[in-house]
CSV table of C-alpha atoms in Angstrom, one decimal:
chain,number,residue,atom,x,y,z
Q,1,VAL,CA,3.6,14.3,-11.4
Q,2,GLN,CA,3.9,10.7,-12.2
Q,3,ALA,CA,0.7,8.9,-11.2
Q,4,ALA,CA,0.0,5.3,-10.3
Q,5,PHE,CA,-3.1,3.7,-11.7
Q,6,LEU,CA,-5.5,0.9,-11.1
Q,7,GLN,CA,-5.0,-1.6,-13.9
Q,8,PRO,CA,-8.4,-3.1,-14.7
Q,9,GLY,CA,-9.1,-6.2,-12.8
Q,10,ILE,CA,-6.5,-5.5,-9.9
Q,11,SER,CA,-7.9,-4.6,-6.5
Q,12,LEU,CA,-7.3,-5.3,-2.8
Q,13,PRO,CA,-9.6,-7.2,-0.4
Q,14,SER,CA,-12.3,-4.9,0.9
Q,15,ARG,CA,-13.4,-4.6,4.5
Q,16,ALA,CA,-17.0,-5.7,5.2
Q,17,GLY,CA,-19.3,-2.7,5.2
Q,18,SER,CA,-16.5,-0.2,4.0
Q,19,GLN,CA,-18.0,0.5,0.6
Q,20,LEU,CA,-19.6,3.9,0.0
Q,21,GLN,CA,-23.4,3.6,0.1
Q,22,GLY,CA,-25.9,5.7,-1.8
Q,23,SER,CA,-26.2,8.8,0.3
Q,24,PRO,CA,-26.8,12.5,-0.1
Q,25,VAL,CA,-24.3,14.2,-2.3
Q,26,VAL,CA,-21.4,15.6,-0.3
Q,27,PRO,CA,-20.8,19.4,-0.8
Q,28,ARG,CA,-18.3,20.1,-3.4
Q,29,GLN,CA,-16.3,22.5,-1.2
Q,30,SER,CA,-16.0,23.2,2.4
Q,31,ARG,CA,-14.5,26.5,3.7
Q,32,ARG,CA,-13.7,25.1,7.0
Q,33,ARG,CA,-11.8,21.9,5.9
Q,34,LYS,CA,-10.2,20.3,3.0
Q,35,SER,CA,-12.8,18.3,1.0
Q,36,VAL,CA,-13.6,17.1,-2.5
Q,37,ALA,CA,-16.9,16.5,-4.2
Q,38,ILE,CA,-17.9,13.0,-4.5
Q,39,ALA,CA,-20.2,12.0,-7.4
Q,40,TYR,CA,-22.9,9.4,-7.2
Q,41,GLU,CA,-25.1,7.6,-9.7
Q,42,ALA,CA,-27.9,9.8,-11.2
Q,43,GLY,CA,-31.5,9.2,-10.4
Q,44,GLN,CA,-31.1,8.2,-6.7
Q,45,GLY,CA,-34.2,8.9,-4.7
Q,46,ASP,CA,-37.9,9.1,-5.7
Q,47,GLY,CA,-39.3,11.8,-7.8
Q,48,ALA,CA,-36.0,12.9,-9.3
Q,49,GLU,CA,-36.5,15.2,-12.3
Q,50,PRO,CA,-34.9,13.8,-15.6
Q,51,ARG,CA,-31.7,15.5,-16.5
Q,52,ARG,CA,-31.2,17.5,-19.6
Q,53,ALA,CA,-28.9,16.0,-22.3
Q,54,ARG,CA,-25.5,16.4,-21.0
Q,55,TRP,CA,-22.6,17.9,-22.9
Q,56,GLU,CA,-19.9,15.6,-24.3
Q,57,PRO,CA,-17.1,16.2,-26.6
Q,58,PRO,CA,-17.4,15.2,-30.2
Q,59,ARG,CA,-15.7,12.0,-31.3
Q,60,TRP,CA,-14.5,11.2,-27.8
Q,61,ARG,CA,-15.4,7.6,-28.1
Q,62,GLU,CA,-13.3,7.2,-31.2
Q,63,GLN,CA,-10.5,9.1,-29.5
Q,64,LEU,CA,-10.7,6.8,-26.5
Q,65,GLN,CA,-10.7,3.6,-28.6
Q,66,ARG,CA,-7.6,4.8,-30.4
Q,67,ILE,CA,-5.9,5.4,-27.1
Q,68,ARG,CA,-6.8,2.0,-25.9
Q,69,GLN,CA,-5.2,0.6,-29.0
Q,70,MET,CA,-1.9,2.7,-28.4
Q,71,ARG,CA,-1.9,1.5,-24.8
Q,72,SER,CA,-2.6,-2.2,-25.6
Q,73,GLY,CA,1.1,-3.1,-25.0
Q,74,ARG,CA,0.8,-2.1,-21.3
Q,75,ASP,CA,4.5,-1.3,-21.4
Q,76,ALA,CA,4.6,2.3,-20.0
Q,77,PRO,CA,6.5,3.1,-16.8
Q,78,VAL,CA,3.1,3.2,-14.9
Q,79,ASP,CA,2.3,-0.3,-16.1
Q,80,GLU,CA,5.5,-1.8,-14.9
Q,81,MET,CA,6.3,0.3,-11.8
Q,82,GLY,CA,3.0,1.9,-10.8
Q,83,VAL,CA,1.4,1.7,-7.2
Q,84,HIS,CA,-0.4,-1.5,-8.1
Q,85,ARG,CA,3.0,-3.2,-8.2
Q,86,CYS,CA,4.5,-1.5,-5.1
Q,87,TYR,CA,2.7,-3.3,-2.3
Q,88,ASP,CA,3.3,-6.7,-0.8
Q,89,THR,CA,0.5,-9.0,-2.1
Q,90,SER,CA,1.2,-11.6,0.6
Q,91,ALA,CA,0.8,-9.2,3.5
Q,92,PRO,CA,-2.5,-8.9,5.5
Q,93,PRO,CA,-5.2,-6.7,3.7
Q,94,GLU,CA,-4.7,-3.7,6.1
Q,95,VAL,CA,-0.9,-3.8,5.5
Q,96,MET,CA,-1.4,-3.9,1.8
Q,97,ARG,CA,-3.8,-0.9,2.0
Q,98,TYR,CA,-1.2,1.0,4.1
Q,99,GLN,CA,1.5,0.3,1.6
Q,100,VAL,CA,-0.8,1.5,-1.3
Q,101,LEU,CA,-1.3,4.8,0.5
Q,102,LEU,CA,2.4,5.3,1.3
Q,103,ALA,CA,3.3,4.5,-2.4
Q,104,LEU,CA,0.7,7.2,-3.5
Q,105,MET,CA,2.2,9.7,-1.1
Q,106,LEU,CA,5.7,9.0,-2.4
Q,107,SER,CA,4.6,9.2,-6.0
Q,108,SER,CA,3.8,12.9,-6.0
Q,109,GLN,CA,6.2,14.9,-8.1
Q,110,THR,CA,8.2,11.7,-8.5
Q,111,LYS,CA,8.8,9.3,-11.4
Q,112,ASP,CA,7.4,5.9,-11.2
Q,113,GLN,CA,10.9,4.3,-11.3
Q,114,VAL,CA,12.0,6.3,-8.2
Q,115,THR,CA,8.8,5.6,-6.3
Q,116,SER,CA,9.1,1.9,-7.0
Q,117,ALA,CA,12.6,1.7,-5.8
Q,118,ALA,CA,11.8,3.6,-2.6
Q,119,MET,CA,8.9,1.3,-1.8
Q,120,LEU,CA,11.2,-1.7,-2.3
Q,121,ARG,CA,13.7,-0.3,0.2
Q,122,LEU,CA,10.9,0.3,2.6
Q,123,ARG,CA,9.4,-3.1,2.3
Q,124,ARG,CA,12.8,-4.7,2.9
Q,125,ARG,CA,12.7,-3.0,6.3
Q,126,GLY,CA,9.2,-4.5,6.9
Q,127,LEU,CA,6.8,-1.8,5.8
Q,128,THR,CA,3.9,-1.6,8.4
Q,129,VAL,CA,2.3,1.1,10.4
Q,130,ASP,CA,4.3,0.0,13.6
Q,131,SER,CA,7.6,-0.2,11.8
Q,132,VAL,CA,7.3,3.3,10.4
Q,133,LEU,CA,6.3,4.7,13.8
Q,134,GLN,CA,9.3,3.2,15.4
Q,135,MET,CA,11.6,4.6,12.6
Q,136,ASP,CA,13.2,8.0,13.3
Q,137,GLU,CA,12.8,10.8,10.6
Q,138,GLU,CA,16.4,10.7,9.6
Q,139,SER,CA,16.3,7.0,8.8
Q,140,LEU,CA,13.1,7.3,7.0
Q,141,GLY,CA,14.4,10.2,4.9
Q,142,GLN,CA,17.5,8.1,4.0
Q,143,ILE,CA,15.4,5.3,2.7
Q,144,ILE,CA,12.9,7.3,0.6
Q,145,TYR,CA,15.5,9.6,-0.9
Q,146,PRO,CA,15.5,10.8,-3.8
Q,147,VAL,CA,11.7,11.0,-4.1
Q,148,GLY,CA,10.5,14.5,-4.8
Q,149,PHE,CA,10.1,16.7,-1.7
Q,150,TRP,CA,11.4,13.8,0.4
Q,151,ARG,CA,11.8,16.0,3.6
Q,152,ASN,CA,8.1,17.1,3.5
Q,153,LYS,CA,7.1,13.6,2.7
Q,154,VAL,CA,8.9,12.2,5.8
Q,155,LYS,CA,6.9,14.5,8.0
Q,156,TYR,CA,3.6,13.8,6.3
Q,157,ILE,CA,4.2,10.0,6.4
Q,158,LYS,CA,5.0,10.0,10.1
Q,159,GLN,CA,2.0,12.2,10.9
Q,160,THR,CA,-0.4,10.2,8.7
Q,161,THR,CA,0.8,6.9,10.1
Q,162,ALA,CA,0.3,8.0,13.6
Q,163,ILE,CA,-3.3,9.1,12.7
Q,164,LEU,CA,-3.9,5.6,11.1
Q,165,LYS,CA,-2.6,3.9,14.2
Q,166,HIS,CA,-4.7,5.8,16.7
Q,167,LYS,CA,-7.9,6.5,14.8
Q,168,TYR,CA,-8.2,3.7,12.3
Q,169,GLY,CA,-6.6,0.7,14.1
Q,170,GLY,CA,-3.7,0.7,11.7
Q,171,ASP,CA,-5.9,0.6,8.5
Q,172,ILE,CA,-6.6,3.4,6.1
Q,173,PRO,CA,-9.9,5.3,5.8
Q,174,SER,CA,-12.5,3.9,3.4
Q,175,THR,CA,-13.9,7.2,2.1
Q,176,VAL,CA,-12.5,10.0,0.0
Q,177,GLU,CA,-13.6,12.6,2.6
Q,178,GLU,CA,-11.5,11.0,5.3
Q,179,LEU,CA,-8.5,10.2,3.1
Q,180,VAL,CA,-8.1,13.8,2.1
Q,181,GLN,CA,-8.0,14.9,5.7
Q,182,LEU,CA,-4.7,12.9,6.1
Q,183,PRO,CA,-1.5,15.0,6.0
Q,184,GLY,CA,0.1,14.9,2.4
Q,185,VAL,CA,-2.9,13.2,0.8
Q,186,GLY,CA,-4.6,15.0,-1.9
Q,187,PRO,CA,-7.7,14.3,-4.0
Q,188,LYS,CA,-5.9,12.3,-6.7
Q,189,MET,CA,-4.2,10.1,-4.2
Q,190,ALA,CA,-7.5,9.6,-2.3
Q,191,HIS,CA,-9.4,8.5,-5.5
Q,192,LEU,CA,-6.6,6.2,-6.5
Q,193,ALA,CA,-6.5,4.7,-2.9
Q,194,MET,CA,-10.2,4.1,-3.2
Q,195,HIS,CA,-9.7,2.4,-6.6
Q,196,ILE,CA,-6.8,0.2,-5.6
Q,197,ALA,CA,-7.1,-0.3,-1.9
Q,198,TRP,CA,-10.9,-0.5,-1.5
Q,199,ASP,CA,-12.0,-1.4,-5.1
Q,200,SER,CA,-14.5,1.4,-4.9
Q,201,VAL,CA,-15.3,4.3,-7.4
Q,202,ALA,CA,-15.7,7.6,-5.7
Q,203,GLY,CA,-14.5,9.7,-8.5
Q,204,ILE,CA,-11.8,10.1,-11.3
Q,205,ALA,CA,-8.1,10.2,-10.3
Q,206,VAL,CA,-6.7,13.1,-12.3
Q,207,ASP,CA,-3.0,13.9,-12.2
Q,208,THR,CA,-1.0,16.2,-14.6
Q,209,HIS,CA,-1.1,13.7,-17.4
Q,210,VAL,CA,-5.0,13.3,-17.3
Q,211,HIS,CA,-5.3,17.1,-16.9
Q,212,ARG,CA,-3.0,17.9,-19.8
Q,213,ILE,CA,-4.5,15.3,-22.2
Q,214,SER,CA,-8.1,16.1,-21.3
Q,215,ASN,CA,-7.4,19.7,-22.3
Q,216,ARG,CA,-5.6,18.8,-25.5
Q,217,LEU,CA,-8.4,16.6,-26.6
Q,218,GLN,CA,-11.0,19.2,-25.5
Q,219,TRP,CA,-12.6,16.7,-23.2
Q,220,VAL,CA,-13.5,19.6,-21.0
Q,221,LYS,CA,-16.2,22.0,-21.9
Q,222,LYS,CA,-13.8,24.9,-21.4
Q,223,GLU,CA,-10.1,25.1,-20.5
Q,224,THR,CA,-9.5,24.0,-16.9
Q,225,LYS,CA,-6.6,25.5,-14.8
Q,226,ASN,CA,-5.7,22.5,-12.6
Q,227,PRO,CA,-6.3,18.7,-12.1
Q,228,GLU,CA,-9.2,19.3,-9.7
Q,229,GLN,CA,-11.1,21.4,-12.1
Q,230,THR,CA,-10.5,18.8,-14.7
Q,231,ARG,CA,-11.8,16.0,-12.4
Q,232,VAL,CA,-15.0,17.9,-11.9
Q,233,ALA,CA,-15.4,18.6,-15.6
Q,234,LEU,CA,-14.8,15.0,-16.6
Q,235,GLU,CA,-17.2,13.6,-14.1
Q,236,GLU,CA,-20.0,15.8,-15.4
Q,237,TRP,CA,-20.1,13.8,-18.8
Q,238,LEU,CA,-17.7,10.7,-18.8
Q,239,PRO,CA,-19.7,7.5,-18.2
Q,240,ARG,CA,-19.1,6.1,-14.7
Q,241,ASP,CA,-18.1,2.7,-15.9
Q,242,LEU,CA,-15.0,4.4,-17.4
Q,243,TRP,CA,-13.8,6.3,-14.4
Q,244,LYS,CA,-11.3,3.6,-13.2
Q,245,GLU,CA,-9.9,3.0,-16.7
Q,246,ILE,CA,-9.4,6.6,-17.8
Q,247,ASN,CA,-6.5,7.3,-15.3
Q,248,TRP,CA,-4.6,4.1,-16.4
Q,249,LEU,CA,-5.1,4.9,-20.0
Q,250,LEU,CA,-4.1,8.5,-20.0
Q,251,VAL,CA,-1.2,8.3,-17.7
Q,252,GLY,CA,0.6,5.7,-19.8
Q,253,PHE,CA,-0.4,7.6,-23.0
Q,254,GLY,CA,1.1,10.7,-21.4
Q,255,GLN,CA,4.3,8.9,-20.5
Q,256,GLN,CA,4.8,7.5,-23.9
Q,257,THR,CA,3.1,9.6,-26.6
Q,258,CYS,CA,1.3,12.8,-25.5
Q,259,LEU,CA,4.4,14.1,-23.7
Q,260,PRO,CA,4.2,17.4,-21.7
Q,261,VAL,CA,6.9,18.9,-24.1
Q,262,ASN,CA,7.3,17.9,-27.7
Q,263,PRO,CA,4.3,15.4,-27.8
Q,264,ARG,CA,4.8,12.7,-30.4
Q,265,CYS,CA,1.9,13.7,-32.6
Q,266,SER,CA,3.3,12.0,-35.7
Q,267,GLN,CA,3.1,8.6,-33.8
Q,268,CYS,CA,-0.4,9.2,-32.4
Q,269,LEU,CA,-3.4,7.5,-33.9
Q,270,ASN,CA,-5.5,10.5,-33.0
Q,271,GLN,CA,-3.4,12.9,-34.9
Q,272,ASP,CA,-6.2,13.6,-37.5
Q,273,ILE,CA,-9.0,14.2,-34.9
Q,274,CYS,CA,-7.1,15.8,-32.0
Q,275,PRO,CA,-7.8,19.6,-31.7
Q,276,ALA,CA,-4.2,20.2,-30.3
Q,277,ALA,CA,-2.3,18.3,-33.0
Q,278,LYS,CA,-2.9,21.1,-35.5
Q,279,ARG,CA,-1.3,23.6,-33.2
Q,280,LEU,CA,1.7,21.6,-32.0
């Protein structure tokens, strides 16, 4: 999966009152409907007992700083063609937010270059909730092809757009819980939509790059099986002020250096302190 990121300092206008407020912790899992756990700041409420010293990986700050150094050029595909570059910055805020969500839906199992090209074709047709609702599925499919699983995405986009029109007045939901209820929208997309569209931190956006690299660096206490497990594991120890940045850093790092197959360990500044480098 090629993920889009929120480059530090880039955000969309927020709707008044849309930000998540301090509230009881949402259950991590619901058997009746799709949901994700949302983490909040520690110490909310009166009489809260102090937490025990939390686990954190050794030398992670040094590893993080070296990754920042390797990513300083901002020249990975995600930097140049990620979701933050796919929406029309001159459009009304609700249209920009809708375009962010569509770009995220298209990006699943798709390279950033392909997603960016598909979004450009859509925008040339006037990419709004109404324009997509008026478009038949065959035409929509021809425009977004060859994004991964484009046939399924045509159905999800049409279904989600109809929900946005009738339930949210043409805007997108402003909470993770509501976003993941939309057809074709998973936790990673929901967290990135919160970061980019609403400038709100509800959790860490974890794609296959973040999942892979977190396990290679042993930034998880024990090996995780999927991106959702990795998200939960990272949120248990990673300082909240890094939650936005970590996706951007690791996605580009995974595209350029820490590749899925044949990682370029000889070019990595973390070669001497990466647990996986000795085995690869």
